[in-house]
Structure formats: structure tokens, C-alpha cells
CSV table of C-alpha atoms and ligand atoms in Angstrom, one decimal:
chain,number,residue,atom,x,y,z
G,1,UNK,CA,-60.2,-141.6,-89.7
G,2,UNK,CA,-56.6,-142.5,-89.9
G,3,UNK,CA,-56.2,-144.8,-87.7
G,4,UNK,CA,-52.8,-146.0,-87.9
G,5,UNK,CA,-49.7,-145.8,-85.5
G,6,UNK,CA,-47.4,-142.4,-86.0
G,7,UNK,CA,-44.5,-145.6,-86.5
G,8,UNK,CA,-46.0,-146.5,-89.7
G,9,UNK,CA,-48.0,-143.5,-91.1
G,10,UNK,CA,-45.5,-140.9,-90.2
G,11,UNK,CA,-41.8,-142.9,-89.8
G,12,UNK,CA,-40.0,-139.4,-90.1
G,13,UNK,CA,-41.5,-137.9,-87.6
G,14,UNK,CA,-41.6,-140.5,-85.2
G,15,UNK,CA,-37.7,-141.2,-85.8
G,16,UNK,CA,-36.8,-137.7,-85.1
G,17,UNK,CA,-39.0,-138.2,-81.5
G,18,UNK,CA,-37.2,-141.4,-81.2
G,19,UNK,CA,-33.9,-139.7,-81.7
G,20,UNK,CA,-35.0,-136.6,-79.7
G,21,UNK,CA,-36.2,-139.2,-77.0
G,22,UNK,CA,-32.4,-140.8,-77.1
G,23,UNK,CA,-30.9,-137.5,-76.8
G,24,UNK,CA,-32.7,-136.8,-73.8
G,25,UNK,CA,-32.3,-139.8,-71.8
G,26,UNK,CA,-28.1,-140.0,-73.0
G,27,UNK,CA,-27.5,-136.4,-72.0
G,28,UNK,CA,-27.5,-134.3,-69.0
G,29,UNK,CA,-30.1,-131.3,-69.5
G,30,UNK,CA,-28.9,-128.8,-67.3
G,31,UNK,CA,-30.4,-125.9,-69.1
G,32,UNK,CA,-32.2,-124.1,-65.8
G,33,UNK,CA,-35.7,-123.8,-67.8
G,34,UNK,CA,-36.2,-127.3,-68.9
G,35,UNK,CA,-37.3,-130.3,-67.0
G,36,UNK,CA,-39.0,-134.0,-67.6
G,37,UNK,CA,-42.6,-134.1,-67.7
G,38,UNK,CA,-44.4,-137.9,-65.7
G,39,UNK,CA,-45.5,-140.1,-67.9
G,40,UNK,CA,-49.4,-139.3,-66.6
G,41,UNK,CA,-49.0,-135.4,-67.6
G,42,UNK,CA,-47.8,-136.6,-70.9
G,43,UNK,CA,-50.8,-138.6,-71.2
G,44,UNK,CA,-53.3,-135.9,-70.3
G,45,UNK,CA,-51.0,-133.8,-73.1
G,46,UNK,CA,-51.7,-136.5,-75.9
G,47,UNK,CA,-55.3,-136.6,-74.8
G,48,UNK,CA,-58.6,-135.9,-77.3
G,49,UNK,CA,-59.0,-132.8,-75.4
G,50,UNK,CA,-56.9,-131.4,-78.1
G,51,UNK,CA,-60.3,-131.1,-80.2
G,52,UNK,CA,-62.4,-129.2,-78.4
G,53,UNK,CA,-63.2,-125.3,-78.7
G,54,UNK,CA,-63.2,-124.1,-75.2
G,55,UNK,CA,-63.8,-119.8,-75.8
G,56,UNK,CA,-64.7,-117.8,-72.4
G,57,UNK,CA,-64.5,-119.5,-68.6
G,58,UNK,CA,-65.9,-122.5,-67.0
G,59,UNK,CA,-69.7,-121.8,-66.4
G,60,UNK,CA,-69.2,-118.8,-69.5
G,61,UNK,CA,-68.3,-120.4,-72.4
G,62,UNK,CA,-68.8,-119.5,-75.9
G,63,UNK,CA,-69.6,-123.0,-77.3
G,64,UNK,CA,-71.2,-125.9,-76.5
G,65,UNK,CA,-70.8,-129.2,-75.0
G,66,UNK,CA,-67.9,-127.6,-72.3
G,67,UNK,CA,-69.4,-129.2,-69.4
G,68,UNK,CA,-66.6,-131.9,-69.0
G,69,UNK,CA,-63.7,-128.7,-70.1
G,70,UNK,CA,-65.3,-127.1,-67.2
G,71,UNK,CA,-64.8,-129.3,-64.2
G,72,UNK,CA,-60.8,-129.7,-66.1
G,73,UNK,CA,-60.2,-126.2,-65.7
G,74,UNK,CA,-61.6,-125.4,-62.7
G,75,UNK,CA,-59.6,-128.5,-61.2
G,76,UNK,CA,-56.5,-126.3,-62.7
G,77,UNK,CA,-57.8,-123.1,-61.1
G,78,UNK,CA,-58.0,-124.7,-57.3
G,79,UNK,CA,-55.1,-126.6,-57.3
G,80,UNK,CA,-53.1,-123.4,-58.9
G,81,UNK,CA,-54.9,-121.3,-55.6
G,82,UNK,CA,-54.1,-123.8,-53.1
G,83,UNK,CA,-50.8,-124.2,-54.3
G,84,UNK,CA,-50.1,-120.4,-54.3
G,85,UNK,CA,-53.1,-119.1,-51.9
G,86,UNK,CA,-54.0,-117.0,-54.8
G,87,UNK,CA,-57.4,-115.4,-54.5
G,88,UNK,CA,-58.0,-115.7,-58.8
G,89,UNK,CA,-55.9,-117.5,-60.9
G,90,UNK,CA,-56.1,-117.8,-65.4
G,91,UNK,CA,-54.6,-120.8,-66.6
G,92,UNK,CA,-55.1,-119.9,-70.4
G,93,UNK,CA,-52.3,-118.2,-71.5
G,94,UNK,CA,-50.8,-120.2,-73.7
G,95,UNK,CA,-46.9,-119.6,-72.3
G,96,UNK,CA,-45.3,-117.4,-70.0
G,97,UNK,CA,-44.4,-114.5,-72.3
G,98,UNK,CA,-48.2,-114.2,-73.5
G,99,UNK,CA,-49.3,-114.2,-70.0
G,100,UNK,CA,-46.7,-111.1,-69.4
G,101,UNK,CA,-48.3,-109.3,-72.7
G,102,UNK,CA,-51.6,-110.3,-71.6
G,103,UNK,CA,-50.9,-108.1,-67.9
G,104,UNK,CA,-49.4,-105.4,-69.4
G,105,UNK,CA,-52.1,-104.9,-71.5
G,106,UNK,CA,-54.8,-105.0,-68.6
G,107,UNK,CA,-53.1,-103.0,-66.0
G,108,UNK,CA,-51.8,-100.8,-68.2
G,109,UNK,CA,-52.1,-97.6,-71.0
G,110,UNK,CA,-50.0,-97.6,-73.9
G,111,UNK,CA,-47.2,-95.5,-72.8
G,112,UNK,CA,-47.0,-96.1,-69.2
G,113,UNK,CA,-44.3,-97.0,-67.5
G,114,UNK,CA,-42.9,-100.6,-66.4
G,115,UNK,CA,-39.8,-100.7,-64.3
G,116,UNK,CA,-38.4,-104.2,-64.6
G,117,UNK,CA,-34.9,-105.7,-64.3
G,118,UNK,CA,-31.5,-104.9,-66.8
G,119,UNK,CA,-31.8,-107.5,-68.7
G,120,UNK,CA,-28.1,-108.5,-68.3
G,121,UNK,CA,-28.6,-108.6,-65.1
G,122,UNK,CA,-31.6,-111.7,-65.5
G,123,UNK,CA,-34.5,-110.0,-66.2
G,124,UNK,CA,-36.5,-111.7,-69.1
G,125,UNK,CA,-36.8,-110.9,-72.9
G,126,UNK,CA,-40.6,-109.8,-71.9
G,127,UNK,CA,-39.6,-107.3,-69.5
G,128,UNK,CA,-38.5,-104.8,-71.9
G,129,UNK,CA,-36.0,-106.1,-73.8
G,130,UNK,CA,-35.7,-103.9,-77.0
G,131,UNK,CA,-35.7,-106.7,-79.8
G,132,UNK,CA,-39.7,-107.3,-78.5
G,133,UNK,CA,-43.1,-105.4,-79.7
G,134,UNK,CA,-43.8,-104.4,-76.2
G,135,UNK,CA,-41.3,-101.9,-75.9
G,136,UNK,CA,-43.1,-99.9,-78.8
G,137,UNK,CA,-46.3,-100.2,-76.8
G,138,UNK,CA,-45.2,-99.7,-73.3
G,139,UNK,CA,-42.1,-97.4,-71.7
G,140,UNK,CA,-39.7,-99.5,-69.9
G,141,UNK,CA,-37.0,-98.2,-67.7
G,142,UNK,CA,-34.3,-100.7,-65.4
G,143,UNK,CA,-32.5,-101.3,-62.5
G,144,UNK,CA,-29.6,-103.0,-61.4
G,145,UNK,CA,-28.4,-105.3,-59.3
G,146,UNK,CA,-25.3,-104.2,-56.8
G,147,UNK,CA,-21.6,-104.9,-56.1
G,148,UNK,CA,-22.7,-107.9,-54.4
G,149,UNK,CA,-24.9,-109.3,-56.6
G,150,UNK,CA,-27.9,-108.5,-54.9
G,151,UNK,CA,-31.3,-106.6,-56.2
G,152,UNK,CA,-29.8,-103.1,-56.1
G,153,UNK,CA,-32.7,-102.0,-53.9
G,154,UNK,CA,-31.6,-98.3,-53.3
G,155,UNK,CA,-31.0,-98.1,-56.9
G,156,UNK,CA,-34.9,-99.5,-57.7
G,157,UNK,CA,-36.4,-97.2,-55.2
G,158,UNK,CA,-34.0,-94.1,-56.7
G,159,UNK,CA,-35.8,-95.1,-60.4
G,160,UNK,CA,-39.1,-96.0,-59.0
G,161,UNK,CA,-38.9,-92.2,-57.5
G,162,UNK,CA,-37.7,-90.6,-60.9
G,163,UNK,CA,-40.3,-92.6,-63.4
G,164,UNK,CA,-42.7,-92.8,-61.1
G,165,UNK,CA,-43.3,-96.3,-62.8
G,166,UNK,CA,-47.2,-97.3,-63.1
G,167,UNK,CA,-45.9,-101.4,-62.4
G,168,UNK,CA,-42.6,-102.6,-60.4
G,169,UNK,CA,-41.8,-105.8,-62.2
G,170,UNK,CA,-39.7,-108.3,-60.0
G,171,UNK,CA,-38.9,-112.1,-60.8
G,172,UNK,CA,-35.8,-113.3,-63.5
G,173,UNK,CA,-35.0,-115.4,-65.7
G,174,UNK,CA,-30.7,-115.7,-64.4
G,175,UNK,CA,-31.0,-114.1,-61.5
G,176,UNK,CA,-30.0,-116.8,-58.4
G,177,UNK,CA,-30.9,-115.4,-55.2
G,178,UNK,CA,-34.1,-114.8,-53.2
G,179,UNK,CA,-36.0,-112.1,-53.5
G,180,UNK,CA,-37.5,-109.7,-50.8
G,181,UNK,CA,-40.8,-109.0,-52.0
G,182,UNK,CA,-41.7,-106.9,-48.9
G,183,UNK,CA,-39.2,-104.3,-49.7
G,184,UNK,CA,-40.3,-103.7,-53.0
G,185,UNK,CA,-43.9,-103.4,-52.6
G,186,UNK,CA,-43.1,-100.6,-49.8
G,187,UNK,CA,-41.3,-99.1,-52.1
G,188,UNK,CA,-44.6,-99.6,-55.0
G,189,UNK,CA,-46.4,-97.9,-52.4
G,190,UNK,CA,-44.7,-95.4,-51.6
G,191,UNK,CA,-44.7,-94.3,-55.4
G,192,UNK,CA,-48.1,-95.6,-55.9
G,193,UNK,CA,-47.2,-98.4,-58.5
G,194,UNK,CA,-48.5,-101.6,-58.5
G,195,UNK,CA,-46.6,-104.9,-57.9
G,196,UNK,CA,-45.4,-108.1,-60.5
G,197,UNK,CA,-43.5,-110.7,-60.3
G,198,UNK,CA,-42.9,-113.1,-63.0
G,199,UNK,CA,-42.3,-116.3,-61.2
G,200,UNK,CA,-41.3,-118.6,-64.0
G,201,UNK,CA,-38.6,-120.1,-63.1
G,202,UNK,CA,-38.6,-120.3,-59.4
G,203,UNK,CA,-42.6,-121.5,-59.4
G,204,UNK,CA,-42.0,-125.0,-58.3
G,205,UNK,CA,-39.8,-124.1,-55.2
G,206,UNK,CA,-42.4,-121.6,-54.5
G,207,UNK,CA,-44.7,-124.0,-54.6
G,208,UNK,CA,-42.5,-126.3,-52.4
G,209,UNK,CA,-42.1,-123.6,-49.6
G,210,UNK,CA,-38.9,-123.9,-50.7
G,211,UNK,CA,-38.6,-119.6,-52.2
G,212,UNK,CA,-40.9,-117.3,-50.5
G,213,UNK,CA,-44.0,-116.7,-52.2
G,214,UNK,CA,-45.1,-113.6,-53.5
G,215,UNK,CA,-48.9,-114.1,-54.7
G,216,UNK,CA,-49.9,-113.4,-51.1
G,217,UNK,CA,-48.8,-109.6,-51.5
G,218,UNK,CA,-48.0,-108.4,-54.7
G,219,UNK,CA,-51.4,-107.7,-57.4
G,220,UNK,CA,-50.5,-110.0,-60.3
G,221,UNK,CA,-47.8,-113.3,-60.4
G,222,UNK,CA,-47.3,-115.0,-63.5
G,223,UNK,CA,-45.8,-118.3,-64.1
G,224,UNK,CA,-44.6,-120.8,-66.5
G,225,UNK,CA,-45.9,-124.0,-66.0
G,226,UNK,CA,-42.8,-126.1,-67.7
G,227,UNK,CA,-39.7,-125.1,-66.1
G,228,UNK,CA,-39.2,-125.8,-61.6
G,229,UNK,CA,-43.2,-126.6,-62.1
G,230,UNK,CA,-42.9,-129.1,-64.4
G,231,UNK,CA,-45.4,-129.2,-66.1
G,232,UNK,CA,-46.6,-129.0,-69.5
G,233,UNK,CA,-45.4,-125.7,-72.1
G,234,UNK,CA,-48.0,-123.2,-70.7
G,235,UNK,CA,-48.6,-120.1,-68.7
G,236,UNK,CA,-50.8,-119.0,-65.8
G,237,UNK,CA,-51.4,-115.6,-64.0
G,238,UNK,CA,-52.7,-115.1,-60.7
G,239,UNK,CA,-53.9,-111.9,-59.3
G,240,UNK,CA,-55.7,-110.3,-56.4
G,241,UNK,CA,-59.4,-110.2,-56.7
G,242,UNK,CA,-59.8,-106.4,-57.2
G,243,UNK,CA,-57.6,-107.0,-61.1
G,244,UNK,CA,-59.3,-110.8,-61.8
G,245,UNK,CA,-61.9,-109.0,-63.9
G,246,UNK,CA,-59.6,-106.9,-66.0
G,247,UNK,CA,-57.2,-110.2,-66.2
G,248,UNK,CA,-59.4,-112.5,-67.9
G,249,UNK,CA,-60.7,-109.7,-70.2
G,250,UNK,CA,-56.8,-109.2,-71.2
G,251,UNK,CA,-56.4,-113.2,-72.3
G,252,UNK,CA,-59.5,-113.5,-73.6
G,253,UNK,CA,-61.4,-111.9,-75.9
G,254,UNK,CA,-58.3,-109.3,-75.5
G,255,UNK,CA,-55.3,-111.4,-77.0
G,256,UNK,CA,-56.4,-114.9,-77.4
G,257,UNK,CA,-59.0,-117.3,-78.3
G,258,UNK,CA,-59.7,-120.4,-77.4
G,259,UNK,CA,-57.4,-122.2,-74.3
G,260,UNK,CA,-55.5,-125.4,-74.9
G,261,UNK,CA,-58.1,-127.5,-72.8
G,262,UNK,CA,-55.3,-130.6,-73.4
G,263,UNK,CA,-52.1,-128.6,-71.6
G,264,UNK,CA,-54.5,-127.1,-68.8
G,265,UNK,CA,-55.3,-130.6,-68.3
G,266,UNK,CA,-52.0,-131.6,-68.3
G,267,UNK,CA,-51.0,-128.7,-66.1
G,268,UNK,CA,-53.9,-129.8,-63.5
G,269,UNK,CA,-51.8,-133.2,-63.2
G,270,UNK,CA,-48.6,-131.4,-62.6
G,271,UNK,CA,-50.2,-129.3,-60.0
G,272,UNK,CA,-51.7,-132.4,-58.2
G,273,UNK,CA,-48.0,-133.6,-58.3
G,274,UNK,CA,-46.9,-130.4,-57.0
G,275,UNK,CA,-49.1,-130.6,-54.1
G,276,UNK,CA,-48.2,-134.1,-52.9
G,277,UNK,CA,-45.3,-134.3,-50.1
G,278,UNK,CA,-42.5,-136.0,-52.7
G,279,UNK,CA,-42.8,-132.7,-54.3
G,280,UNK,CA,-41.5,-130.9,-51.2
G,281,UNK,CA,-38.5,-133.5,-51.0
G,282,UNK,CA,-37.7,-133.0,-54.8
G,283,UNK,CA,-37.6,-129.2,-54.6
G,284,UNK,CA,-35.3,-129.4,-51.5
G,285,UNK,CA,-33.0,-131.5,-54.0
G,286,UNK,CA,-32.4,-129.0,-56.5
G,287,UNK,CA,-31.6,-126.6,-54.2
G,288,UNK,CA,-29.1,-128.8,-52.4
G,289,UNK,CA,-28.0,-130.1,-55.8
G,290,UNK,CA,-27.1,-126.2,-56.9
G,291,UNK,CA,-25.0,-125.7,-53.7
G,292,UNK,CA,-22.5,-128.5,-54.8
G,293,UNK,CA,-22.2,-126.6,-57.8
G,294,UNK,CA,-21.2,-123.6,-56.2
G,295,UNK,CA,-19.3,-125.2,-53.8
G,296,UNK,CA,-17.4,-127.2,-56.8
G,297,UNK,CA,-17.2,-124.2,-59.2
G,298,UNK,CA,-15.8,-121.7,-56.6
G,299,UNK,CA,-13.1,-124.4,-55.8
G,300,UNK,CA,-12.1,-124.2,-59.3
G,301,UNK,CA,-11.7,-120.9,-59.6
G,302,UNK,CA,-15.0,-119.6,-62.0
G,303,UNK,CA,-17.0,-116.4,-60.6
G,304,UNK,CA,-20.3,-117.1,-60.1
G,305,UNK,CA,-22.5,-113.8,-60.8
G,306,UNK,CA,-24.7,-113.0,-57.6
G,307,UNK,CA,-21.9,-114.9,-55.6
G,308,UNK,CA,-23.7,-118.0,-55.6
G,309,UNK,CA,-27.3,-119.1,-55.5
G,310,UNK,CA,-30.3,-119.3,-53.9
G,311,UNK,CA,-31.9,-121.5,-56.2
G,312,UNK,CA,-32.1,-123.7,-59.0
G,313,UNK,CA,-29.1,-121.9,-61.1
G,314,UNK,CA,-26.0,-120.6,-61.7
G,315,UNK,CA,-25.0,-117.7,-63.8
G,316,UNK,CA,-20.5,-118.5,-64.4
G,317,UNK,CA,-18.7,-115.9,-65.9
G,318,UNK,CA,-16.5,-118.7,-67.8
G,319,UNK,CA,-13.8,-115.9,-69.7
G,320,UNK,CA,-11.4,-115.9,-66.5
G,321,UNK,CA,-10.8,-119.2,-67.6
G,322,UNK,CA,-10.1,-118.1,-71.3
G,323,UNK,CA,-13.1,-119.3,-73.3
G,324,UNK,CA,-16.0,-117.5,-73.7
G,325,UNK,CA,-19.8,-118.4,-73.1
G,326,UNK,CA,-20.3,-119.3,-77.0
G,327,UNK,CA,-16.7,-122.1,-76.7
G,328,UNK,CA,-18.3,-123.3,-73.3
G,329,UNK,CA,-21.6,-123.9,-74.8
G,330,UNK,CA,-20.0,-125.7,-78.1
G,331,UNK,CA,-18.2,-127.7,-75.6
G,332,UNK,CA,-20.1,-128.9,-73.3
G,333,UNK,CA,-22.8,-129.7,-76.0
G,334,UNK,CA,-20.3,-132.1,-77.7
G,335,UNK,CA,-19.9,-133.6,-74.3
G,336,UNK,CA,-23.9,-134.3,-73.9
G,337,UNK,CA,-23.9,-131.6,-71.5
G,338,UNK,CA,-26.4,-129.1,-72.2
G,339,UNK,CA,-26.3,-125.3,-71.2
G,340,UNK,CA,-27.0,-121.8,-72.2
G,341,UNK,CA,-25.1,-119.4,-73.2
G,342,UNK,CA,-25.6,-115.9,-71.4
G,343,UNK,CA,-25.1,-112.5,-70.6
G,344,UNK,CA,-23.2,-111.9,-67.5
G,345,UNK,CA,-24.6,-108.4,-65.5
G,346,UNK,CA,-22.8,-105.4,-67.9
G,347,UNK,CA,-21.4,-107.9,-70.2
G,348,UNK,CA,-18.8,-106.1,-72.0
G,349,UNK,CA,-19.4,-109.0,-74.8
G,350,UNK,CA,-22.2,-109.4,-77.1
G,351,UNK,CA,-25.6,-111.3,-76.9
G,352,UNK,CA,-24.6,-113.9,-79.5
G,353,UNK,CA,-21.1,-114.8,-78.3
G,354,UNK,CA,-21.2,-113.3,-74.0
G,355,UNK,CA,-19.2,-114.3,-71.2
G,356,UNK,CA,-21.3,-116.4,-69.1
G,357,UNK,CA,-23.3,-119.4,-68.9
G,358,UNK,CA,-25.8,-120.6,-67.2
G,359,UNK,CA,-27.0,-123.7,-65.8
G,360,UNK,CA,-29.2,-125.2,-63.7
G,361,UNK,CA,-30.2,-128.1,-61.6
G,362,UNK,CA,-34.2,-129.0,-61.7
G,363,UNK,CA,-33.7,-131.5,-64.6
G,364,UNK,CA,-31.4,-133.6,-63.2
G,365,UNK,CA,-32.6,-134.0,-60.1
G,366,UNK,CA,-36.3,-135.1,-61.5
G,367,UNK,CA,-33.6,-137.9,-62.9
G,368,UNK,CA,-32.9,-138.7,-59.3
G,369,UNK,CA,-29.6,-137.1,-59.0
G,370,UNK,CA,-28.4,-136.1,-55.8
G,371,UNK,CA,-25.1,-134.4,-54.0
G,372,UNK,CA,-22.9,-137.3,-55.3
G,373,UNK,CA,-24.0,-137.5,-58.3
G,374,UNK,CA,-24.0,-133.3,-59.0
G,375,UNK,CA,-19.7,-133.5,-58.0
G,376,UNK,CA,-19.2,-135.9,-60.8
G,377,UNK,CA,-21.1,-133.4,-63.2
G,378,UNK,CA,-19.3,-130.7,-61.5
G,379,UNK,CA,-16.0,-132.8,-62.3
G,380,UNK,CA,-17.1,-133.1,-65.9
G,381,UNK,CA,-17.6,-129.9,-66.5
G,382,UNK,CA,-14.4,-128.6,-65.3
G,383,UNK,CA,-12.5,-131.2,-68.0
G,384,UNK,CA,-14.5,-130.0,-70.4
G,385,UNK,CA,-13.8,-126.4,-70.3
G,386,UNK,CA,-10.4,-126.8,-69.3
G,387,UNK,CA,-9.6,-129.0,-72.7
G,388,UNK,CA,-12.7,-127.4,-74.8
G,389,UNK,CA,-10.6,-127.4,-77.6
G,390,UNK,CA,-9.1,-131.0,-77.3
G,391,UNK,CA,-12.1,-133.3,-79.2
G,392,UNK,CA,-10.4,-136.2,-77.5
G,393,UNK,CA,-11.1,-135.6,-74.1
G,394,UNK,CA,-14.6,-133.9,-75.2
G,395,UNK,CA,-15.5,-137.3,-76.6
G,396,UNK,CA,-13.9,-139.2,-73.6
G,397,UNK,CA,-16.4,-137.0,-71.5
G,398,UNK,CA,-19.4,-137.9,-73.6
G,399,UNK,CA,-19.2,-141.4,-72.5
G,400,UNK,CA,-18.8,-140.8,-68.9
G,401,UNK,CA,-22.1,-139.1,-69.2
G,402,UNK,CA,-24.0,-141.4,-71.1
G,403,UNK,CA,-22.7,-144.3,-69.0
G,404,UNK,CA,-24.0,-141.8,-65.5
G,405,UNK,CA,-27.4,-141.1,-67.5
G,406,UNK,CA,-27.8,-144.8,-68.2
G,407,UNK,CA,-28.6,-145.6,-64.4
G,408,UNK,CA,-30.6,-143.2,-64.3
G,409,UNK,CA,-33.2,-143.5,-67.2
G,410,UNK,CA,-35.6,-141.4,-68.0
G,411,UNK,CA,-38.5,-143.0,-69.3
G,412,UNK,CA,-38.2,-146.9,-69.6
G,413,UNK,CA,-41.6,-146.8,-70.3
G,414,UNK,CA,-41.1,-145.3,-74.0
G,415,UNK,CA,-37.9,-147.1,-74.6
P,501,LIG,C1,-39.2,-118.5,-69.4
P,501,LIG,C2,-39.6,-117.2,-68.9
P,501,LIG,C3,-40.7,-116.5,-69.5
P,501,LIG,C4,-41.3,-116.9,-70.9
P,501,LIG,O1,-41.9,-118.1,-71.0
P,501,LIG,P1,-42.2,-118.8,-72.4
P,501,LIG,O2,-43.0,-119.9,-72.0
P,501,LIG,O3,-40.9,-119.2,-73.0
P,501,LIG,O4,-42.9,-117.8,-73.2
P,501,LIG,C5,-41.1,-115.3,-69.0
P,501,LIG,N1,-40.6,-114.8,-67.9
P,501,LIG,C6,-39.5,-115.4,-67.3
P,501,LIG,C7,-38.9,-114.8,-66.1
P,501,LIG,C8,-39.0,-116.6,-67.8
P,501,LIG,O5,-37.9,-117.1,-67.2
């Protein structure tokens, strides 16, 4: 056995986490998908579960010796239904877009029809988006969301009547507002389709109480553990009873084999974070945190798709302004400011180069930022995009943020 530290057997590798590390704690993530892991998640991550074949469920398993795998995941499994008052939940999927394949393929025939979100108007890549394998499998048709930035809810019902879709898919990936899940299961009713949502971005303020929560009504929820969670990289689904059969079936033996007992762990620690009361108070942060955004980016002038947000995000159209989503992005990276890039709803520009960005709150406010904190970011941003070509003041920027991100570090711990 090799029994040496990663410093010494494997310097390049641990140099480039070292650096990665650095990057981390010196810049200010505000990509709306990422977020800091605790230190005890990471631990159960690094953990020697990593070695053990796990094939089937707790109590079914394939192998032997699962007895300790067992109580792990079924610690995952009741924290994930307490958290969600799920009646079954799968935490084996091994990220959120398998877990979407992994329900299409056990609710559905190839052919049938999903009716999901435009894309540019935030659904995700795994809800039809043309570039992926599903949408030679399954028939996906869109709808829209309205003038006023909300789920075009006439429109979705005028589809749902026209397809006659066999699964309304709800829940987004740049969409910023709250979503009615009543009104779209009546109207999955009334055209006898059943119900989705795709929760991966807002699961943590679910969990909070903080969004409301659709695993109560709707058949199958799926999830990303990573991003408002925080968690681990993973993916979970949770259905109602009546599908739980067909669900695990669909992971496994269906698409994959054996879990990743070491993230399910890990994901069992976030969840038992998620369910203590600081959780509530850090979920009520982000959203506060997003409203100075929108307070501080309508006041200089940018248009915020949706008008505004609900959430954790913010989709900007930044071209009134004269750049476009590619500049801003270029910008603020040199800045230490990390965003996205992204379509804006019926971006006339292209997916590479569009006219929006998008950003988001959950990372930073794991860092301990609050309201004050968020104007100064807000402040930075605005010089950044206002001068994006001027390296000067991009550079003068990048100082003010790594002086900000010093007092509030990250992970002493690993320093
Ligand atoms: C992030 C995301 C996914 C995909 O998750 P991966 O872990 O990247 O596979 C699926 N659906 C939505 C809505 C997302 O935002």
C-alpha cells in the first residue's frame, strides 16, 4: 500500500488543489450552482467508503459485507424524507442530470411526450435541450414564460392541451421566481399527465421552508445535492409511493451500477446540516442577500429577466449597457468575480457569446456575507462592467475582492 501523503507522492496534483484551494478562498463565487462544502462533508467525501461495491438497496444488495453501507444509506433516505416529507426517496444517482434520465426512462415510452421549459427561458440542458441524447429518445415540446417574466401559465395549459404531454416538467436552472405548483398539477390533471419538478437549484430553500415544496403533490422531484443543498456532487429523486418501484428499477439495474456509498455519505452529513435550525437562518440570507442585488442592479440601470427574484439568482441582460454576456463574464473573471454567462428568454444572440448573465447568492453567504457586504459586491460589479475594457481598474477591483474575501476565509483549516 502506498502510504505516503498526496504532498510528496503526487506534488502536481496537490499543487493544482492548492492553487484551486487559493482561487477559491481569494475570489467571490457567485456562480448560482456552486457552493462550499463543511469541512465534516468533505471528510465523509475522502472517506474509505470509496472502496466498497454497494449494487441493489439497503437490506437487497448484490454483494457482501453491506451491512455498515446499509444503515449509511438508509440514514440518507430518512433525513432526505424528513427534510422533503417524501414518501420514497433514491439517493443513487450519481448527479442531477442522470437522475432526470433515470425518470424519464421509468415513467416513460420512448416517444412520449415531456413538456418542460424553453430553455432560454431557464429550463435545464436535461429538459430537452437538443444538443442531448434524450431528445432522440423522448419528444419534448416548451413553454414560455410571459411579458412579465412569470411561468406563462395559459401558455403551458394551451400546449399541455395540444400535446397532450404524458409528464409536465417544472423547476429551472435561471428561472428566479416561485413557482405555483398547484396550478400546474391542475392543469396535469386535467390532461391526465403526470407531474416533475427538477428542484436542483432551489433544494436548500425548499428545504429551509424558505420556496414552497413541491414533493408533497407532484409524483417524482429530483434534486442536486451540490448547489442551495450543499452538499456533495450527487443526485437524488423522490417520488410518491405508487412510482418508488419503477424508480429504483430505472437507476439501478436500468442505468447504473453500483452507488457512490462515499458521496451518499457525504450527502447524509449535509442533510443533517440541512435539518438543523442554522440552516433555516442561512437560507433566509441568500434570499435577503439576492434582494440587494436587485435592489442595487435596478438602480443602475441593468434589466433583470423575471423582473427580479424570488430566490437565490439573478438572470441581467447586461447588452443595454453595451457589452455582452461573453465581455461581462471575461471581466468580471479577471476581477476574481465569477459568473456565468447565459441566455436571456428569446435571446436574439447565440449560446456561446448571449446577452445575459447570471449570478447568484448561496456561495457567498455560506462565507458569512450579509446585506452590507452583497452592496459592496454590487458596487464592484458595476465598475467592472462599466470599465470592462480598462485592465487597470479590472485589476484595481481584483484587490478590493481579495482584500473583502480575506475576512472572510473559507477554510483556515486547510490553509
Ligand atoms: C444543475 C441542474 C441539473 C444537473 O445537475 P448535474 O449535477 O450538473 O448533472 C439538472 N437540472 C437542473 C434544473 C439543474 O439546475
Amino acid at each position: 500500500m502506498n502510504t505516503k501523503k498526496l504532498t510528496e507522492f503526487d506534488p502536481l496534483i496537490q499543487e493544482s488543489i492548492t492553487k484551486e484551494l487559493q482561487r477559491q478562498e481569494e475570489g467571490l463565487e457567485m456562480i448560482p450552482s456552486e457552493n462550499f462544502v463543511s469541512l465534516p462533508v468533505l471528510e465523509a467525501l475522502g472517506s474509505i467508503l470509496t472502496n466498497k461495491y454497494s449494487e441493489g438497496y439497503p437490506g437487497k444488495r448484490y454483494y457482501g459485507g453491506c451491512e455498515f453501507i446499509d444503515e449509511i444509506e438508509q440514514l440518507a433516505i430518512d433525513r432526505a424524507k424528513e427534510i422533503f416529507s417524501a414518501e420514497h426517496v433514491n439517493v443513487q444517482p450519481l448527479s442531477g442530470a442522470p437522475a432526470n434520465i433515470a425518470v424519464y426512462f421509468a415513467l416513460l415510452e420512448p416517444g412520449e411526450t415531456i413538456l418542460g421549459m424553453d430553455l432560454s427561458h431557464g429550463g435545464h440542458l436535461t429538459h430537452g435541450h437538443p444538443v442531448t441524447h434524450m431528445t432522440k429518445v423522448f419528444n419534448f415540446v416548451r413553454y414560455k414564460t410571459d411579458a412579465e417574466g412569470k411561468i406563462d401559465l395559459d401558455n403551458l395549459r394551451e400546449m399541455a392541451l395540444e400535446h397532450k404531454p404524458k409528464l409536465i416538467l417544472v423547476g429551472y436552472s435561471a428561472y428566479s421566481r416561485e413557482i405555483e405548483y398547484e396550478k400546474i398539477k391542475e392543469i396535469a390533471d386535467e390532461v391526465g399527465a403526470m407531474t416533475m419538478a427538477d428542484i436542483a437549484h432551489i433544494a436548500g430553500l425548499i428545504a429551509a421552508g424558505e420556496m414552497n415544496n413541491p414533493v408533497p403533490l407532484f409524483d417524482v422531484v429530483t434534486t442536486t445535492t451540490h448547489k442551495t443543498l450543499r452538499g456533495p456532487r450527487g443526485g437524488i429523486i423522490m417520488c410518491k409511493e405508487k412510482f418508488a418501484k419503477k424508480i429504483d428499477k430505472s437507476v439501478f439495474p436500468g442505468f447504473q451500477g453500483g452507488p457512490h456509498e462515499n458521496n451518499i455519505a457525504a450527502t447524509a452529513v449535509a442533510f443533517k446540516e440541512a435539518l438543523e435550525p442554522e440552516f433555516k437562518t442561512y437560507a433566509k440570507q441568500i434570499k435577503a442577500n439576492a434582494k440587494v442585488l436587485e435592489r442595487k442592479f435596478n438602480g443602475y440601470g441593468y434589466k433583470l429577466c423575471f423582473n427580479g427574484t424570488d430566490n437565490h439568482l439573478l438572470l441581467m441582460d447586461v447588452t443595454p449597457k453595451g457589452l455582452t454576456g461573453q465581455q461581462a463574464e471575461d471581466a468580471l473573471t479577471k476581477s476574481g468575480i465569477t459568473v456565468n454567462k447565459n441566455m436571456i428568454p428569446d435571446d436574439p444572440r447565440k449560446p456561446m457569446d448571449p446577452s445575459g448573465i447570471r449570478l447568484g447568492t448561496p456561495a457567498l453567504t455560506t462565507r458569512g456575507f450579509k446585506e452590507e457586504e452583497m452592496e459592496i459586491v454590487a458596487d464592484m460589479i458595476e465598475k467592472v462592467l462599466t470599465n470592462h475594457e480598462d485592465d487597470k481598474i479590472l485589476e484595481e477591483v481584483r484587490k478590493e475582492v481579495k482584500d473583502l474575501t480575506s475576512r472572510f476565509p473559507l477554510y483556515p483549516e486547510l490553509a
